[in-house]
Short mmCIF file of C-alpha atoms in Angstrom, two decimals:
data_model
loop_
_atom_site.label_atom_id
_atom_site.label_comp_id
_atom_site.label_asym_id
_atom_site.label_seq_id
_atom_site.Cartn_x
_atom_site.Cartn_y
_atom_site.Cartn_z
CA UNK A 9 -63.57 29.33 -49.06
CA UNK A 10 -66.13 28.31 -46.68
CA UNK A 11 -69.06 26.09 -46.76
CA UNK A 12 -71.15 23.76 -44.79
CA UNK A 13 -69.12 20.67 -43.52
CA UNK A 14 -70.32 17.30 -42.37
CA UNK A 15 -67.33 16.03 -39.87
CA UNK A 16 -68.54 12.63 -38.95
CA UNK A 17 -67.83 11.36 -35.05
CA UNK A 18 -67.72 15.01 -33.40
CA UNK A 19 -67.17 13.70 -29.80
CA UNK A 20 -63.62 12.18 -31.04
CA UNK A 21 -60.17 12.89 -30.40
CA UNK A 22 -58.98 14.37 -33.92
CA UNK A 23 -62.58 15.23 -34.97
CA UNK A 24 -63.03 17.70 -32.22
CA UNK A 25 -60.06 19.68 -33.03
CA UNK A 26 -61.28 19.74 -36.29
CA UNK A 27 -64.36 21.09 -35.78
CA UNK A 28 -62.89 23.81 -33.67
CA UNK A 29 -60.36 24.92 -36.65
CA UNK A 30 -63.35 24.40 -39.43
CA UNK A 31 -64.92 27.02 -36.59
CA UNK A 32 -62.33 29.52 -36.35
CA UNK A 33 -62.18 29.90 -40.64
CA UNK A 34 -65.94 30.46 -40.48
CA UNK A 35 -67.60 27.15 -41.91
CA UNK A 36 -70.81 26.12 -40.86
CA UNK A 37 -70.59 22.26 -39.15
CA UNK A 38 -72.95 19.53 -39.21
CA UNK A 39 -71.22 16.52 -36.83
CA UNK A 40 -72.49 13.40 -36.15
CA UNK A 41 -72.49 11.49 -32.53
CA UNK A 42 -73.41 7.69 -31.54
CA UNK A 43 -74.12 8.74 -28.16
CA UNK A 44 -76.79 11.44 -27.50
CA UNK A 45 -75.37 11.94 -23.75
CA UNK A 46 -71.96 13.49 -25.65
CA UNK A 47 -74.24 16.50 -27.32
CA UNK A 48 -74.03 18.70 -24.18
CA UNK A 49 -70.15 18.59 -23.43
CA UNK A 50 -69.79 19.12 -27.24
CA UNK A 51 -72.60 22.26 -27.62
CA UNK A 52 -70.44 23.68 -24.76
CA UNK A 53 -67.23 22.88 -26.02
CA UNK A 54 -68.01 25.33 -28.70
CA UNK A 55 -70.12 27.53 -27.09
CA UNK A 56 -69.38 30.69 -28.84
CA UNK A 57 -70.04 29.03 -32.12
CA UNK A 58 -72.94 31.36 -32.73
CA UNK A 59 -75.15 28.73 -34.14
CA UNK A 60 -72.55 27.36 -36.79
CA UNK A 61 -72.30 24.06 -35.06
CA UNK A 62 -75.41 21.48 -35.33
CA UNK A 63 -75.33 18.17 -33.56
CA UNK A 64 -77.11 14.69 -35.33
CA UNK A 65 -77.16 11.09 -33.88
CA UNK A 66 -75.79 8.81 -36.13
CA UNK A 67 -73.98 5.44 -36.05
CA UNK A 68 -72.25 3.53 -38.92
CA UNK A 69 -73.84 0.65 -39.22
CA UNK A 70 -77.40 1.77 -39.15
CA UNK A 71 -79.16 4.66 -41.82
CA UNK A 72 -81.13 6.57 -38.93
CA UNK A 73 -80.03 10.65 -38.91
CA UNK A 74 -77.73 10.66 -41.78
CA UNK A 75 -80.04 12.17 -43.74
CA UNK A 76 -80.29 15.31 -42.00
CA UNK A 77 -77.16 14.96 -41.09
CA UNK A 78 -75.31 15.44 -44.49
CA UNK A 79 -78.11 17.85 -45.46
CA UNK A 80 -76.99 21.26 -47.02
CA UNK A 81 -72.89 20.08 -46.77
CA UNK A 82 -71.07 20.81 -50.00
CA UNK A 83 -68.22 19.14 -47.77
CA UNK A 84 -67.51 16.04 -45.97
CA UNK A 85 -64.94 15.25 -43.51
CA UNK A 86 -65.13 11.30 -42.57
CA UNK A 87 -63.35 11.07 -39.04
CA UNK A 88 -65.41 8.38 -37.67
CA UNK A 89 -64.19 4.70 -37.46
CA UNK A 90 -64.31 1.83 -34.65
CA UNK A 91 -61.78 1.55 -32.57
CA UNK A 92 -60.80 -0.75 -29.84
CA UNK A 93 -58.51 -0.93 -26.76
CA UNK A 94 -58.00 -4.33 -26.89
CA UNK A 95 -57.96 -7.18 -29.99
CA UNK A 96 -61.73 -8.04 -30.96
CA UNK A 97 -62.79 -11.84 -30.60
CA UNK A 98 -64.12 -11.47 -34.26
CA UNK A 99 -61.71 -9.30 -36.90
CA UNK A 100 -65.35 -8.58 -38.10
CA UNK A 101 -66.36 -6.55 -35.40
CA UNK A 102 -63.64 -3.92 -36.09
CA UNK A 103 -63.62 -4.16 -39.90
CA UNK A 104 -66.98 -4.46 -41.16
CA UNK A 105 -68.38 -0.89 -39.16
CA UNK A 106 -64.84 0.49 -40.66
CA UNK A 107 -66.10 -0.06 -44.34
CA UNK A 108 -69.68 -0.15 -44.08
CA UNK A 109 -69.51 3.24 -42.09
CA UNK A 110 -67.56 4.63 -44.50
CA UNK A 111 -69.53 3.66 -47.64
CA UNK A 112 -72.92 4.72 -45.87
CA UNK A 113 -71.27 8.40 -45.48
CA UNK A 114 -70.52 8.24 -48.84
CA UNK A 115 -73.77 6.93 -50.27
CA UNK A 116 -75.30 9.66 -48.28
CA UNK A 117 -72.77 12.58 -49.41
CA UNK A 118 -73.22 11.81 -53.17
CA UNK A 119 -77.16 12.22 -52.76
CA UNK A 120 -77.19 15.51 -51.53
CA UNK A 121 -73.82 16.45 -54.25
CA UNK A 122 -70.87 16.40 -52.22
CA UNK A 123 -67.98 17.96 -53.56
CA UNK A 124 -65.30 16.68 -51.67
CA UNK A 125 -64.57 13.93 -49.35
CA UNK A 126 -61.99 13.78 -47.11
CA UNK A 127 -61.42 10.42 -45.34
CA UNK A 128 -59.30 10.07 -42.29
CA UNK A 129 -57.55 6.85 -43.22
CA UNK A 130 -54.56 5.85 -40.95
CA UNK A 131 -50.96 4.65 -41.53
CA UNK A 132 -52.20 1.08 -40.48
CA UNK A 133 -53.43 1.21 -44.56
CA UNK A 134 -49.96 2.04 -45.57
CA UNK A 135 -46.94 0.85 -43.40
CA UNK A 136 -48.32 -2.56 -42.16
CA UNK A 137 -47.88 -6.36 -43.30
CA UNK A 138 -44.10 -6.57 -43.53
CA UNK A 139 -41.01 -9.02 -42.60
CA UNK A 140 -38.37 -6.25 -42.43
CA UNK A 141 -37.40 -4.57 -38.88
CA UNK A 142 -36.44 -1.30 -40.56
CA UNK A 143 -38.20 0.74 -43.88
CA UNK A 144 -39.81 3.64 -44.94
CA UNK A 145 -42.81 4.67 -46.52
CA UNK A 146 -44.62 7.18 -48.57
CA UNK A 147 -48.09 7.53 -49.85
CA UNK A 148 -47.49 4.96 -52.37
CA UNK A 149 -47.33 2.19 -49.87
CA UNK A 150 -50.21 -0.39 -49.31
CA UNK A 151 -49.79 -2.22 -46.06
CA UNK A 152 -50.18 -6.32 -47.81
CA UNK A 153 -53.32 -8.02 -45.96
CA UNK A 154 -52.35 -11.43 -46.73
CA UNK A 155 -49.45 -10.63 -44.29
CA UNK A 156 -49.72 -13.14 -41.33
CA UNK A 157 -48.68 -10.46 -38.98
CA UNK A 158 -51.82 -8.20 -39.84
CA UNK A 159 -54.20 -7.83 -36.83
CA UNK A 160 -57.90 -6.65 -36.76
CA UNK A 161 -57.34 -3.14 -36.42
CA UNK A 162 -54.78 -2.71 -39.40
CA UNK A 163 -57.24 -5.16 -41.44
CA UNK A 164 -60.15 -2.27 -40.95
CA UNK A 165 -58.36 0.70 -42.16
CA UNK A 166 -57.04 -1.03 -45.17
CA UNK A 167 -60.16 -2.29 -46.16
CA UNK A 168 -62.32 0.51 -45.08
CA UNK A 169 -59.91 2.90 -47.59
CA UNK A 170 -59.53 1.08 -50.25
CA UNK A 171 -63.31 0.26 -50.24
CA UNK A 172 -63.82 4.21 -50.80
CA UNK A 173 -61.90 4.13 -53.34
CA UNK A 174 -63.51 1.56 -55.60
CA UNK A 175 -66.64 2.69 -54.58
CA UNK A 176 -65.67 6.81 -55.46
CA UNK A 177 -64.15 5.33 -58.75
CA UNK A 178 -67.47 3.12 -59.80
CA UNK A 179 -70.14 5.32 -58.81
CA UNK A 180 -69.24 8.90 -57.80
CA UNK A 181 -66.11 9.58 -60.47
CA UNK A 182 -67.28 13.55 -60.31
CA UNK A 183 -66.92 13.32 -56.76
CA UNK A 184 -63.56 14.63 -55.02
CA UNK A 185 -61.91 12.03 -52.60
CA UNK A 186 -59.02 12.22 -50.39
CA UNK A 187 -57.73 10.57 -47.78
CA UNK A 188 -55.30 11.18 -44.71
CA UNK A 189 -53.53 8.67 -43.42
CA UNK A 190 -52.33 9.83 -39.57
CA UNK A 191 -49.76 7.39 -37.39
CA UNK A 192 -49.76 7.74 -33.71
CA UNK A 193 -51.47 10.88 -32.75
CA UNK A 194 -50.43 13.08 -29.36
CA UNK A 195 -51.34 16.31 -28.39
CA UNK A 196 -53.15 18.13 -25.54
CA UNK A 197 -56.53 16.34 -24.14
CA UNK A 198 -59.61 18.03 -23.67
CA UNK A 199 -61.10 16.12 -21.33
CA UNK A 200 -61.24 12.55 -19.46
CA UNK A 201 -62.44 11.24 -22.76
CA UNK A 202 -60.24 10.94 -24.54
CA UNK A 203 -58.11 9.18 -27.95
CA UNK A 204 -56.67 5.50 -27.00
CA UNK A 205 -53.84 6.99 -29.11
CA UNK A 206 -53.56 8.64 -25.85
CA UNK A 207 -52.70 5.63 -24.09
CA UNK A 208 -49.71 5.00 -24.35
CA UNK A 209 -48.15 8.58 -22.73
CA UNK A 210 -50.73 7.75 -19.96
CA UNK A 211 -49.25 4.50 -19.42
CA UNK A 212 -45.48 5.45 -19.22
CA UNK A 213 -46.43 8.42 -17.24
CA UNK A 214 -48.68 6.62 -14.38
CA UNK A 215 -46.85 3.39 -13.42
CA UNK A 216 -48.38 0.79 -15.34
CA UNK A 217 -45.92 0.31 -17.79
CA UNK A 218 -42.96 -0.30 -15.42
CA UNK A 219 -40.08 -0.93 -18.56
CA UNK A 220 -41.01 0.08 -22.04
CA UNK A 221 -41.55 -2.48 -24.88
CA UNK A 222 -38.95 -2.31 -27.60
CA UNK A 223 -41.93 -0.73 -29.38
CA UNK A 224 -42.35 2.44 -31.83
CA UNK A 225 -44.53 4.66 -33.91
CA UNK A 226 -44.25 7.48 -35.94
CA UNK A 227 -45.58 11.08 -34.05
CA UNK A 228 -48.24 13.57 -34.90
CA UNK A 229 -49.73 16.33 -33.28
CA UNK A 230 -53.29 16.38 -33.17
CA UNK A 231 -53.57 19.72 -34.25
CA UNK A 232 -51.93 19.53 -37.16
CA UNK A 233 -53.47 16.54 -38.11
CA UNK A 234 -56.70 18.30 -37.89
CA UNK A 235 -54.90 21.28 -39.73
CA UNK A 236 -54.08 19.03 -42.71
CA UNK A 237 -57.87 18.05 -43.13
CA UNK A 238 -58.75 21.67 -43.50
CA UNK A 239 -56.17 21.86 -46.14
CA UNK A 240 -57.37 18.84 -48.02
CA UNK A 241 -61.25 20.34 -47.32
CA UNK A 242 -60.40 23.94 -48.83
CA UNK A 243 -57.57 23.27 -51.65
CA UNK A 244 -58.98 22.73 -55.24
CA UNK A 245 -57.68 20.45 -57.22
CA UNK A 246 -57.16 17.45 -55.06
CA UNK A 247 -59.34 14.60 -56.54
CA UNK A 248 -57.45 10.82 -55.74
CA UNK A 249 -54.94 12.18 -53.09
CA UNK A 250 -53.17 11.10 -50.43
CA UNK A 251 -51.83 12.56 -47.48
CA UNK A 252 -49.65 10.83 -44.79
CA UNK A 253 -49.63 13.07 -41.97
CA UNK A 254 -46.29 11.76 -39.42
CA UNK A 255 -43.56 13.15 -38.24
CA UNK A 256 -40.51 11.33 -36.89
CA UNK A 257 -39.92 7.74 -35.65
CA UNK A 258 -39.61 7.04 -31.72
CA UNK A 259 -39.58 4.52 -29.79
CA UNK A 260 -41.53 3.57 -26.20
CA UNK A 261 -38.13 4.30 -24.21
CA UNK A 262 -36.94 7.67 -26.47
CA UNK A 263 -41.29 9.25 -25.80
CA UNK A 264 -40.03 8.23 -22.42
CA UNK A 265 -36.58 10.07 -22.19
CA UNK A 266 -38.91 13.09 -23.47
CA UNK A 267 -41.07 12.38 -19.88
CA UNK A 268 -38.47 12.35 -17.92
CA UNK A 269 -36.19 15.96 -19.38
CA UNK A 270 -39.89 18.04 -19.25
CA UNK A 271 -41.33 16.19 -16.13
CA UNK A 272 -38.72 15.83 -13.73
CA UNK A 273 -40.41 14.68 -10.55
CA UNK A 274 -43.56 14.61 -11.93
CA UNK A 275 -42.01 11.75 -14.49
CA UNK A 276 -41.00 9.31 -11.76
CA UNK A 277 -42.68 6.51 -12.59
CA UNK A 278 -41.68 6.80 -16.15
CA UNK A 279 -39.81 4.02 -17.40
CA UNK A 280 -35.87 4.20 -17.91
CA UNK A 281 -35.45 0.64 -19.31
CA UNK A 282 -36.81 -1.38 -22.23
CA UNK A 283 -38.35 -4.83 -21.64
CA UNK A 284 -36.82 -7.58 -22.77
CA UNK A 285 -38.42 -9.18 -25.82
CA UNK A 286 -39.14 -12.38 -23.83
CA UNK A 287 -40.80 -10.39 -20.82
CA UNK A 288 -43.18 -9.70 -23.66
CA UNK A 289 -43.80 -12.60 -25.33
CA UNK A 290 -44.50 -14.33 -21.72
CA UNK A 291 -47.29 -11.21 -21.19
CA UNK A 292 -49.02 -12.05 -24.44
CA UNK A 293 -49.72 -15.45 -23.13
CA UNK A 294 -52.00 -13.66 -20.72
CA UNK A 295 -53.25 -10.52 -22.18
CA UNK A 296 -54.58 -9.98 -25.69
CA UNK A 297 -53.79 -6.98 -26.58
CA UNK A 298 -50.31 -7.40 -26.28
CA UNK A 299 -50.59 -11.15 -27.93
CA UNK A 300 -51.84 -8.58 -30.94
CA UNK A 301 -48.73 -6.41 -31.12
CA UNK A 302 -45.96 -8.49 -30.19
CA UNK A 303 -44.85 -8.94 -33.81
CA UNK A 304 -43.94 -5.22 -33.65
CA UNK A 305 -41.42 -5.81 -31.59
CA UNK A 306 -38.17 -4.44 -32.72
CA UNK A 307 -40.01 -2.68 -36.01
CA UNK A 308 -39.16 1.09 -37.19
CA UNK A 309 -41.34 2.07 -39.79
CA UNK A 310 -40.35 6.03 -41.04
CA UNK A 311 -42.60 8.02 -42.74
CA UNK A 312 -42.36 10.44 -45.53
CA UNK A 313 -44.56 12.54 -45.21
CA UNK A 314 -42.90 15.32 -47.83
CA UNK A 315 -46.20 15.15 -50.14
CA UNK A 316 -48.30 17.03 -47.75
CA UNK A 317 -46.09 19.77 -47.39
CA UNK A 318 -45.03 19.89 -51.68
CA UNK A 319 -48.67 19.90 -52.28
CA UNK A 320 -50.44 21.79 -49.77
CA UNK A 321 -47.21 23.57 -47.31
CA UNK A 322 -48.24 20.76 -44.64
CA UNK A 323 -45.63 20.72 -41.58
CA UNK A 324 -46.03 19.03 -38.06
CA UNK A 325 -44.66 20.72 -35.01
CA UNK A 326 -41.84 19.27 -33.25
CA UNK A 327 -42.50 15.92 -31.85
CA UNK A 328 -40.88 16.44 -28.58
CA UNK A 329 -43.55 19.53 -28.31
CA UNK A 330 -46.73 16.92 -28.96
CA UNK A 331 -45.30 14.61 -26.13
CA UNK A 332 -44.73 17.29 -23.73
CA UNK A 333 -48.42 19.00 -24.09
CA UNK A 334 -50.04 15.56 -23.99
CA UNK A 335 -48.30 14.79 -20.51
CA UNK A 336 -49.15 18.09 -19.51
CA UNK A 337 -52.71 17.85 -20.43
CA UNK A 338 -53.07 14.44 -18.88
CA UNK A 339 -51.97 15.63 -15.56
CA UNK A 340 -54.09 19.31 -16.03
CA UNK A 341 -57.54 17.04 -16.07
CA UNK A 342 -56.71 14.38 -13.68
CA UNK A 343 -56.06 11.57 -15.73
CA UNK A 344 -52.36 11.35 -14.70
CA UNK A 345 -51.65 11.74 -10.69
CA UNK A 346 -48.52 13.30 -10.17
#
């Protein structure tokens, strides 16, 4: 089955991989862009798209271009969402473009008859707000927003999902929702520009994370993130799900002891020893973004993700493989100097 698609926020990390697999099964894309300056690398990124691929300004928080955006999509893949690299002054900033974005696309969507909707939510809706250092959790899970440990970032994807959901339920029940909830996605770059997901192989790889924080996340390849949201685009019969899409648990210092066995010169500045907790807790006195995060210190939240592959045959590739072709894509364009 192929269509016309809408993937919102085409110049992005996991939406540009899923444009080029929506590509390669023959749909038609519509994608959306804040920035008009991205429409060239992107047109050329997918060159040989044969006219399939069509390119709208749009931004979340204002009406302009979705229109013609969404026009003639039976589909809709919502990818686009704020994002920071650092804590926002004002919670606000991050969560209110989270939910209104994603209530404009589907305002928009149900006008011209949407079908389906496929959200990309995140596990920061599902695995967040908790006392205990070690759990699991499965599509089931809520992360609890009254949580003092929630920060701005987890607050927006909550919101911003369970928002669509009310919204589907009170005024679009014919309507087909799903959402995908990805943790920490790796995998190759395609450029300079790239996913702040990214970040943290960069920052074990070029120096500036001299001992690793007694930190974790649960791993997904990009691709197969991007592979899942074809699967939730294309499979009938999928109204109300949810799809976590993670593989295993690791910590900073274990994605570092993955560095170090693929790299082995190259990986020299990769850390071999994990900061003290207190190291840490003096840093966030200094730099916000770490003030943010240092109540994940010590946390391991596993994910089953067993739902995606009961329901649709869903499987991620080996974590140790996303790790290794992120490094190795970091160094190919230059953002890593070996």
């Amino acid at each position: 089955m192929v269509g016309t698609v809408l993937v919102t926020g085409g110049s992005g990390f996991i939406a540009g991989e899923l444009i080029r697999q929506l590509l390669d099964k023959g749909w038609h894309v519509h994608t959306t862009i804040r920035n008009k300056a991205k429409e060239p690398a992107l047109l050329n990124r997918f060159a040989d798209a044969e006219g399939r691929l069509k390119v709208f300004q749009a931004e979340l928080m204002s009406d302009d271009g979705w229109v013609d955006a969404v026009a003639g999509c039976s589909h809709v893949a919502h990818v686009a969402s704020p994002i920071a690299a650092s804590t926002p002054k004002d919670e606000d900033d991050m969560i209110v473009p989270a939910r209104e974005g994603t209530l404009r696309a589907l305002r928009f969507a149900k006008d011209v008859g949407v079908t389906r909707f496929v959200q990309t939510s995140s596990m920061a809706a599902v695995a967040y707000g908790r006392s205990d250092k070690e759990y699991m959790v499965d599509e089931s899970d809520w992360t609890d927003l009254t949580h003092p440990d929630v920060y701005p970032y987890v607050k927006s994807k909550t919101i911003a999902e369970r928002a669509a959901r009310d919204w589907v339920a009170e005024n679009a029940p014919d309507m087909e929702f799903v959402s995908i909830n990805p943790a920490m996605v790796l995998g190759p770059i395609e450029s300079g520009d790239f996913s702040p997901s990214v970040q943290a192989v960069k920052q074990l790889m070029d120096g500036s994370m001299p001992m690793a924080p007694d930190l974790g996340f649960a791993i997904v390849d990009n691709r197969d993130v991007a592979a899942l949201h074809v699967l939730a685009l294309e499979t009938p019969g999928l109204k109300d799900e949810r799809f976590l899409a993670a593989g295993k648990f690791m910590k900073m210092i274990e994605v570092g002891a993955v560095l170090h066995a693929h790299l082995g010169d190259k990986g020299k500045k990769v850390p071999k020893r994990v900061m003290p907790n207190f190291m840490v807790q003096v840093l966030s006195l200094f730099n916000e973004g770490v003030r943010s995060i240092k109540s994940e210190l010590g946390k391991s939240r596993h994910v089953d993700a067993s739902h995606a592959e009961k329901v649709l045959g869903w499987k991620t590739r080996p974590e140790e493989q996303s790790i290794c072709d992120t490094a190795d894509s970091l160094i190919e364009h230059g953002v890593v100097k070996v």
